[in-house]
């Protein structure tokens, strides 16, 4: 039996495939390289010394997707085939609703047709909107997303809840990621945003490398210890391991539909991040304080206890590990 990973050549998908292969799983990847590169597949093989099946297809193409289910014995599906650029989603919402929401519906319909009913979904802390409380627990209210990207995550969560209500033979894990950063320790796979990065860590890396002149820190007048925004940065390898734990739970017991925060439970400010990065790399990160970025919130970090208790998972890597890994990938 294989685990189908959509978007398996992407940032989080590729790290999860590495963990799946390391855990001795058979993996089938589909990817259309819309935001990833074919070399990633070779690198996964290099890291793990293991092979997997690959289909270069768009998961929106129902006919080709069905072929994957015809040709393989799929046990469970992990869906990483979503678009994730917040700014682009504001410019082009239909592209996001089509790829993320229609794509997920088509995937779920196909799974239903082939009686594959274990699904692990990549959601995001963005579904909490302006958080009801900090640290955020899974029962906090969701909604009030500030961009179409976030709304696609919210919609898919709702679709999954409705699907489960209609058919309780499904087992579904909704994983709400906080801020994934870092890269594999080999330096062979990592995050490669196209164009000028909009997320903090990739931007910091490009300033340190001399590619970009300086970081704009979006506001220092938030109600936080140093005035800059606080987030729960999580190492992508920790995050990937969370998926393995979620899969094991779906296999061990009839779980129903469960939601987990995948975060560290610790919040760091923008300036904490800059400082940690400078310490680890010995590079100066030049920055200036500018206006707040519209749609940003002051503080967002998780309470990760539910995942710890129910999945036996917890993030173990430190902020320094994350900086070191992001820098290591850049250098390679
Ligand atoms: C982090 C902090 C910024 C860039 C977004 C999405 C979320 C998830 C992850 C994924 C904030 C500050 C940033 C910069 C800065 N999506 N910042 N200068 O906004 O928490 O979350 O990415 O696929 O859904 O909304 O992450 O990395 O953009 O920002 O000062 O150049 O860094 O204001 O406080 P965010 P981020």
Coordinates of C-alpha atoms and ligand atoms in Angstrom, one line a residue:
X1 CA 0.0 0.0 0.0
X2 CA 1.3 3.5 -0.9
X3 CA 0.8 6.9 0.4
X4 CA -0.2 9.4 -2.3
X5 CA 1.5 12.8 -1.9
X6 CA 0.2 15.5 -4.1
X7 CA 2.6 18.4 -4.5
X8 CA 5.4 16.1 -3.3
X9 CA 8.1 18.1 -5.1
X10 CA 7.2 21.3 -3.2
X11 CA 8.6 22.7 0.0
X12 CA 6.6 20.9 2.7
X13 CA 5.7 18.0 0.4
X14 CA 9.3 17.1 -0.3
X15 CA 10.3 17.1 3.3
X16 CA 7.4 15.0 4.2
X17 CA 8.2 12.5 1.4
X18 CA 11.7 12.2 2.9
X19 CA 10.2 11.3 6.3
X20 CA 7.8 8.9 4.7
X21 CA 10.6 7.1 2.9
X22 CA 12.8 7.1 6.0
X23 CA 9.9 5.5 7.8
X24 CA 9.9 2.7 5.2
X25 CA 6.7 3.8 3.4
X26 CA 5.9 3.3 -0.2
X27 CA 5.3 6.7 -1.8
X28 CA 3.6 7.9 -5.0
X29 CA 4.1 11.5 -5.8
X30 CA 2.2 13.7 -8.2
X31 CA 3.3 17.2 -9.1
X32 CA 3.1 19.5 -12.1
X33 CA 6.1 21.6 -11.1
X34 CA 4.0 24.7 -11.0
X35 CA 6.0 25.9 -8.0
X36 CA 8.8 23.3 -7.7
X37 CA 11.5 21.8 -9.8
X38 CA 12.2 18.2 -11.1
X39 CA 15.7 18.2 -9.5
X40 CA 13.9 18.0 -6.1
X41 CA 12.9 14.4 -6.9
X42 CA 16.5 13.4 -7.5
X43 CA 17.5 15.0 -4.3
X44 CA 14.9 13.1 -2.3
X45 CA 16.4 9.9 -3.7
X46 CA 19.9 11.1 -2.8
X47 CA 18.9 11.9 0.8
X48 CA 17.0 8.7 1.5
X49 CA 18.7 6.2 -0.9
X50 CA 15.1 5.2 -1.7
X51 CA 12.9 5.3 -4.7
X52 CA 9.2 6.2 -5.3
X53 CA 6.8 6.4 -8.1
X54 CA 6.2 9.8 -9.8
X55 CA 3.6 11.2 -12.1
X56 CA 4.0 14.6 -13.7
X57 CA 0.3 15.6 -13.7
X58 CA -1.9 18.4 -12.6
X59 CA -4.1 17.2 -9.8
X60 CA -7.0 19.1 -11.4
X61 CA -6.9 16.7 -14.3
X62 CA -9.4 14.1 -13.2
X63 CA -8.7 11.6 -15.9
X64 CA -5.0 11.5 -15.1
X65 CA -5.6 11.5 -11.4
X66 CA -7.9 8.5 -11.7
X67 CA -5.1 6.7 -13.6
X68 CA -2.9 7.1 -10.5
X69 CA -5.5 5.4 -8.4
X70 CA -6.0 2.7 -11.0
X71 CA -2.3 1.9 -11.2
X72 CA -1.5 2.0 -7.5
X73 CA -2.8 0.7 -4.3
X74 CA -3.3 3.9 -2.4
X75 CA -3.9 3.7 1.3
X76 CA -4.0 7.4 2.3
X77 CA -3.5 10.8 0.7
X78 CA -1.5 13.8 1.8
X79 CA -2.4 16.9 -0.1
X80 CA 0.3 19.5 -0.6
X81 CA -0.8 20.7 -4.0
X82 CA -2.1 24.0 -2.9
X83 CA -1.0 27.5 -4.0
X84 CA 0.3 29.5 -1.0
X85 CA 1.3 33.0 -1.9
X86 CA -0.9 35.4 0.1
X87 CA -0.3 38.5 -2.2
X88 CA -1.0 36.6 -5.4
X89 CA -4.2 35.2 -4.0
X90 CA -5.5 38.8 -3.5
X91 CA -4.6 39.6 -7.1
X92 CA -5.9 36.4 -8.6
X93 CA -8.5 34.9 -6.3
X94 CA -10.1 32.6 -8.9
X95 CA -6.8 30.9 -9.5
X96 CA -6.6 30.1 -5.8
X97 CA -10.2 29.0 -5.4
X98 CA -9.9 26.8 -8.5
X99 CA -6.6 25.2 -7.7
X100 CA -7.0 24.8 -3.9
X101 CA -10.7 24.3 -3.4
X102 CA -11.8 22.7 -6.8
X103 CA -8.5 20.7 -6.7
X104 CA -9.3 19.4 -3.2
X105 CA -12.9 18.5 -4.2
X106 CA -11.7 16.6 -7.2
X107 CA -9.2 14.8 -5.2
X108 CA -11.7 13.8 -2.5
X109 CA -14.2 12.7 -5.2
X110 CA -11.6 10.5 -6.8
X111 CA -10.6 9.1 -3.4
X112 CA -14.3 8.3 -2.8
X113 CA -14.6 6.6 -6.1
X114 CA -11.6 4.3 -5.3
X115 CA -12.7 3.8 -1.7
X116 CA -9.5 5.5 -0.3
X117 CA -10.7 7.3 2.8
X118 CA -7.7 8.4 4.8
X119 CA -6.8 12.1 4.2
X120 CA -4.3 14.4 5.7
X121 CA -4.9 18.0 4.9
X122 CA -2.4 20.9 5.0
X123 CA -4.3 23.7 6.7
X124 CA -2.9 26.8 8.2
X125 CA -3.0 28.9 11.4
X126 CA -4.4 31.6 9.1
X127 CA -7.8 30.0 9.5
X128 CA -7.9 31.6 13.0
X129 CA -8.0 35.1 11.5
X130 CA -7.5 37.5 14.4
X131 CA -6.9 34.9 17.1
X132 CA -9.5 34.7 19.9
X133 CA -6.7 34.0 22.4
X134 CA -3.0 33.3 22.6
X135 CA -1.6 30.7 22.6
X136 CA -4.1 29.4 20.1
X137 CA -5.9 26.1 20.8
X138 CA -7.7 24.1 18.1
X139 CA -11.1 25.0 19.6
X140 CA -10.6 28.7 19.0
X141 CA -13.1 30.2 16.6
X142 CA -12.1 30.2 12.9
X143 CA -13.0 32.7 10.2
X144 CA -12.2 36.3 9.4
X145 CA -9.4 35.3 7.1
X146 CA -7.8 38.4 5.5
X147 CA -7.0 37.0 2.0
X148 CA -8.3 34.4 -0.5
X149 CA -5.4 32.0 0.3
X150 CA -6.5 31.8 3.9
X151 CA -10.1 31.5 2.9
X152 CA -9.3 28.5 0.6
X153 CA -7.9 26.7 3.7
X154 CA -11.1 27.6 5.7
X155 CA -13.4 26.4 2.9
X156 CA -11.6 23.1 2.6
X157 CA -11.7 22.5 6.3
X158 CA -15.5 23.1 6.1
X159 CA -15.8 20.8 3.1
X160 CA -14.0 18.1 5.1
X161 CA -16.3 18.5 8.1
X162 CA -19.3 18.2 5.9
X163 CA -17.9 15.2 4.1
X164 CA -17.2 13.4 7.3
X165 CA -20.7 14.1 8.6
X166 CA -22.1 12.5 5.4
X167 CA -19.9 9.5 5.6
X168 CA -18.2 8.5 8.9
X169 CA -16.0 5.9 7.2
X170 CA -13.6 8.7 6.4
X171 CA -10.6 9.3 8.6
X172 CA -9.3 12.9 8.3
X173 CA -6.5 14.8 9.9
X174 CA -6.5 18.6 9.5
X175 CA -3.1 20.0 10.3
X176 CA -2.9 23.7 11.0
X177 CA 0.7 24.8 10.3
X178 CA 2.1 27.9 12.0
X179 CA 5.1 29.4 10.2
X180 CA 7.2 26.8 8.5
X181 CA 10.8 27.7 7.9
X182 CA 14.2 25.9 7.6
X183 CA 15.3 23.1 5.3
X184 CA 16.6 19.6 5.3
X185 CA 20.0 19.3 7.1
X186 CA 21.6 17.9 3.9
X187 CA 21.1 21.3 2.3
X188 CA 19.6 19.5 -0.7
X189 CA 16.0 20.5 -0.4
X190 CA 14.4 23.7 1.0
X191 CA 12.2 26.6 0.2
X192 CA 12.7 28.4 -3.1
X193 CA 10.2 31.2 -3.4
X194 CA 9.9 32.6 -6.9
X195 CA 10.8 36.3 -7.2
X196 CA 11.2 38.5 -4.2
X197 CA 10.1 36.6 -1.1
X198 CA 7.2 37.9 0.9
X199 CA 7.8 35.7 4.0
X200 CA 10.2 36.7 6.6
X201 CA 12.8 33.9 6.7
X202 CA 13.4 33.7 3.0
X203 CA 13.8 37.5 2.9
X204 CA 16.3 37.5 5.7
X205 CA 18.3 34.8 4.0
X206 CA 18.5 36.9 0.8
X207 CA 19.6 40.0 2.7
X208 CA 22.3 38.1 4.4
X209 CA 23.5 36.6 1.1
X210 CA 23.7 40.1 -0.4
X211 CA 20.9 39.5 -3.0
X212 CA 18.6 42.0 -1.4
X213 CA 19.8 45.2 0.2
X214 CA 17.8 45.3 3.5
X215 CA 14.8 43.9 5.3
X216 CA 11.8 46.0 5.8
X217 CA 10.4 45.3 9.3
X218 CA 6.7 45.8 9.0
X219 CA 5.9 47.9 12.1
X220 CA 7.5 48.2 15.5
X221 CA 4.4 49.6 17.3
X222 CA 2.6 46.3 18.0
X223 CA 1.7 45.4 21.5
X224 CA 4.5 42.9 21.7
X225 CA 7.8 42.9 23.8
X226 CA 9.8 44.7 21.1
X227 CA 7.0 46.1 19.1
X228 CA 7.5 43.8 16.1
X229 CA 5.2 41.0 15.1
X230 CA 5.4 37.7 16.9
X231 CA 5.0 34.3 15.2
X232 CA 5.4 30.6 15.9
X233 CA 8.2 29.5 13.5
X234 CA 8.5 25.8 13.0
X235 CA 11.2 23.8 11.4
X236 CA 9.9 22.1 8.3
X237 CA 11.4 18.7 9.3
X238 CA 9.5 18.8 12.6
X239 CA 6.4 19.7 10.6
X240 CA 7.0 16.8 8.2
X241 CA 7.3 14.4 11.1
X242 CA 3.9 15.6 12.4
X243 CA 2.4 14.2 9.2
X244 CA 3.9 10.8 9.9
X245 CA 2.4 10.8 13.4
X246 CA -1.0 11.9 12.0
X247 CA -0.8 9.1 9.4
X248 CA 0.1 6.5 12.1
X249 CA -2.9 7.6 14.2
X250 CA -5.3 7.3 11.2
X251 CA -3.9 3.8 10.6
X252 CA -4.0 2.6 14.3
X253 CA -7.5 3.6 15.2
X254 CA -10.8 4.8 13.8
X255 CA -10.1 8.5 14.3
X256 CA -12.9 10.3 12.6
X257 CA -12.0 13.9 11.8
X258 CA -9.4 15.7 13.9
X259 CA -7.7 19.0 13.9
X260 CA -4.2 19.7 15.2
X261 CA -2.0 22.7 15.5
X262 CA 1.5 22.0 14.3
X263 CA 3.6 24.7 16.0
X264 CA 6.3 24.9 18.7
X265 CA 4.2 26.9 21.2
X266 CA 6.9 29.6 21.3
X267 CA 6.6 33.0 19.7
X268 CA 9.5 35.0 18.3
X269 CA 9.5 38.6 17.1
X270 CA 10.8 39.8 13.8
X271 CA 13.8 41.2 15.6
X272 CA 14.4 38.0 17.6
X273 CA 14.5 36.3 14.2
X274 CA 17.0 38.8 12.8
X275 CA 19.2 38.4 15.9
X276 CA 19.2 34.7 15.9
X277 CA 20.0 34.6 12.2
X278 CA 22.9 37.0 12.7
X279 CA 24.3 34.9 15.6
X280 CA 24.1 31.6 13.7
X281 CA 25.5 32.8 10.4
X282 CA 27.8 35.6 11.5
X283 CA 26.2 37.7 8.7
X284 CA 24.7 41.1 9.2
X285 CA 21.1 41.5 8.3
X286 CA 20.5 45.2 7.6
X287 CA 16.9 46.3 8.3
X288 CA 14.7 49.4 8.5
X289 CA 11.4 49.8 10.2
X290 CA 8.6 50.6 7.9
X291 CA 4.7 50.8 8.1
X292 CA 2.7 47.8 9.2
X293 CA 1.8 45.4 6.4
X294 CA -2.0 45.4 5.9
X295 CA -3.7 42.2 7.1
X296 CA -0.9 41.4 9.6
X297 CA -1.7 40.5 13.2
X298 CA 0.4 41.3 16.2
X299 CA 0.9 37.9 17.8
X300 CA 0.2 34.4 16.6
X301 CA 1.5 31.3 18.3
X302 CA 0.1 27.9 19.0
X303 CA -0.7 25.7 22.0
X304 CA 0.6 22.4 20.6
X305 CA -0.5 20.3 23.5
X306 CA -3.3 18.4 21.6
X307 CA -0.8 17.1 19.0
X308 CA 1.6 16.2 21.8
X309 CA -1.0 14.2 23.7
X310 CA -2.9 12.6 20.9
X311 CA -0.3 12.2 18.2
X312 CA 2.8 11.9 20.4
X313 CA 4.4 14.6 18.3
X314 CA 6.2 17.7 19.4
X315 CA 8.6 20.1 17.6
X316 CA 12.1 19.7 18.9
X317 CA 14.2 22.0 16.7
X318 CA 15.2 25.4 17.9
X319 CA 15.2 28.8 16.2
X320 CA 18.9 28.5 15.7
X321 CA 18.4 25.1 14.0
X322 CA 15.9 26.8 11.7
X323 CA 18.3 29.7 10.8
X324 CA 21.2 27.3 10.3
X325 CA 19.1 25.1 8.0
X326 CA 17.7 28.0 5.9
X327 CA 21.2 29.4 5.5
X328 CA 22.7 26.0 4.7
X329 CA 20.3 25.5 1.9
X330 CA 20.9 29.0 0.5
X331 CA 24.7 28.3 0.5
X332 CA 24.3 25.0 -1.3
Ligands
LIG1 C1 6.1 36.9 9.6 C2 6.4 38.2 10.4 C3 5.5 40.2 9.3 C4 8.3 39.9 5.9 C5 2.1 34.0 6.2 C6 0.8 33.6 5.7 C7 0.4 32.3 6.4 C8 1.5 31.2 6.2 C9 2.8 31.7 6.4 C10 1.8 30.0 4.1 C11 5.2 39.2 10.4 C12 7.1 40.2 9.4 C13 7.6 39.6 7.1 C14 9.1 41.1 5.8 C15 8.6 41.6 8.0 N1 1.3 30.8 4.8 N2 7.7 40.5 8.1 N3 9.2 41.9 6.9 O1 2.4 36.7 7.7 O2 2.8 35.2 9.7 O3 2.2 34.2 7.6 O4 3.1 33.0 5.9 O5 2.1 29.4 3.2 O6 -0.8 31.9 6.0 O7 -0.2 34.5 6.1 O8 4.4 35.1 7.7 O9 6.8 35.3 7.1 O10 5.1 36.8 6.0 O11 5.7 37.2 8.4 O12 8.7 42.4 9.0 O13 9.7 41.3 4.7 O14 7.4 38.9 9.8 O15 5.0 41.4 9.5 O16 5.2 39.8 11.7 P1 2.9 35.4 8.2 P2 5.5 36.1 7.2

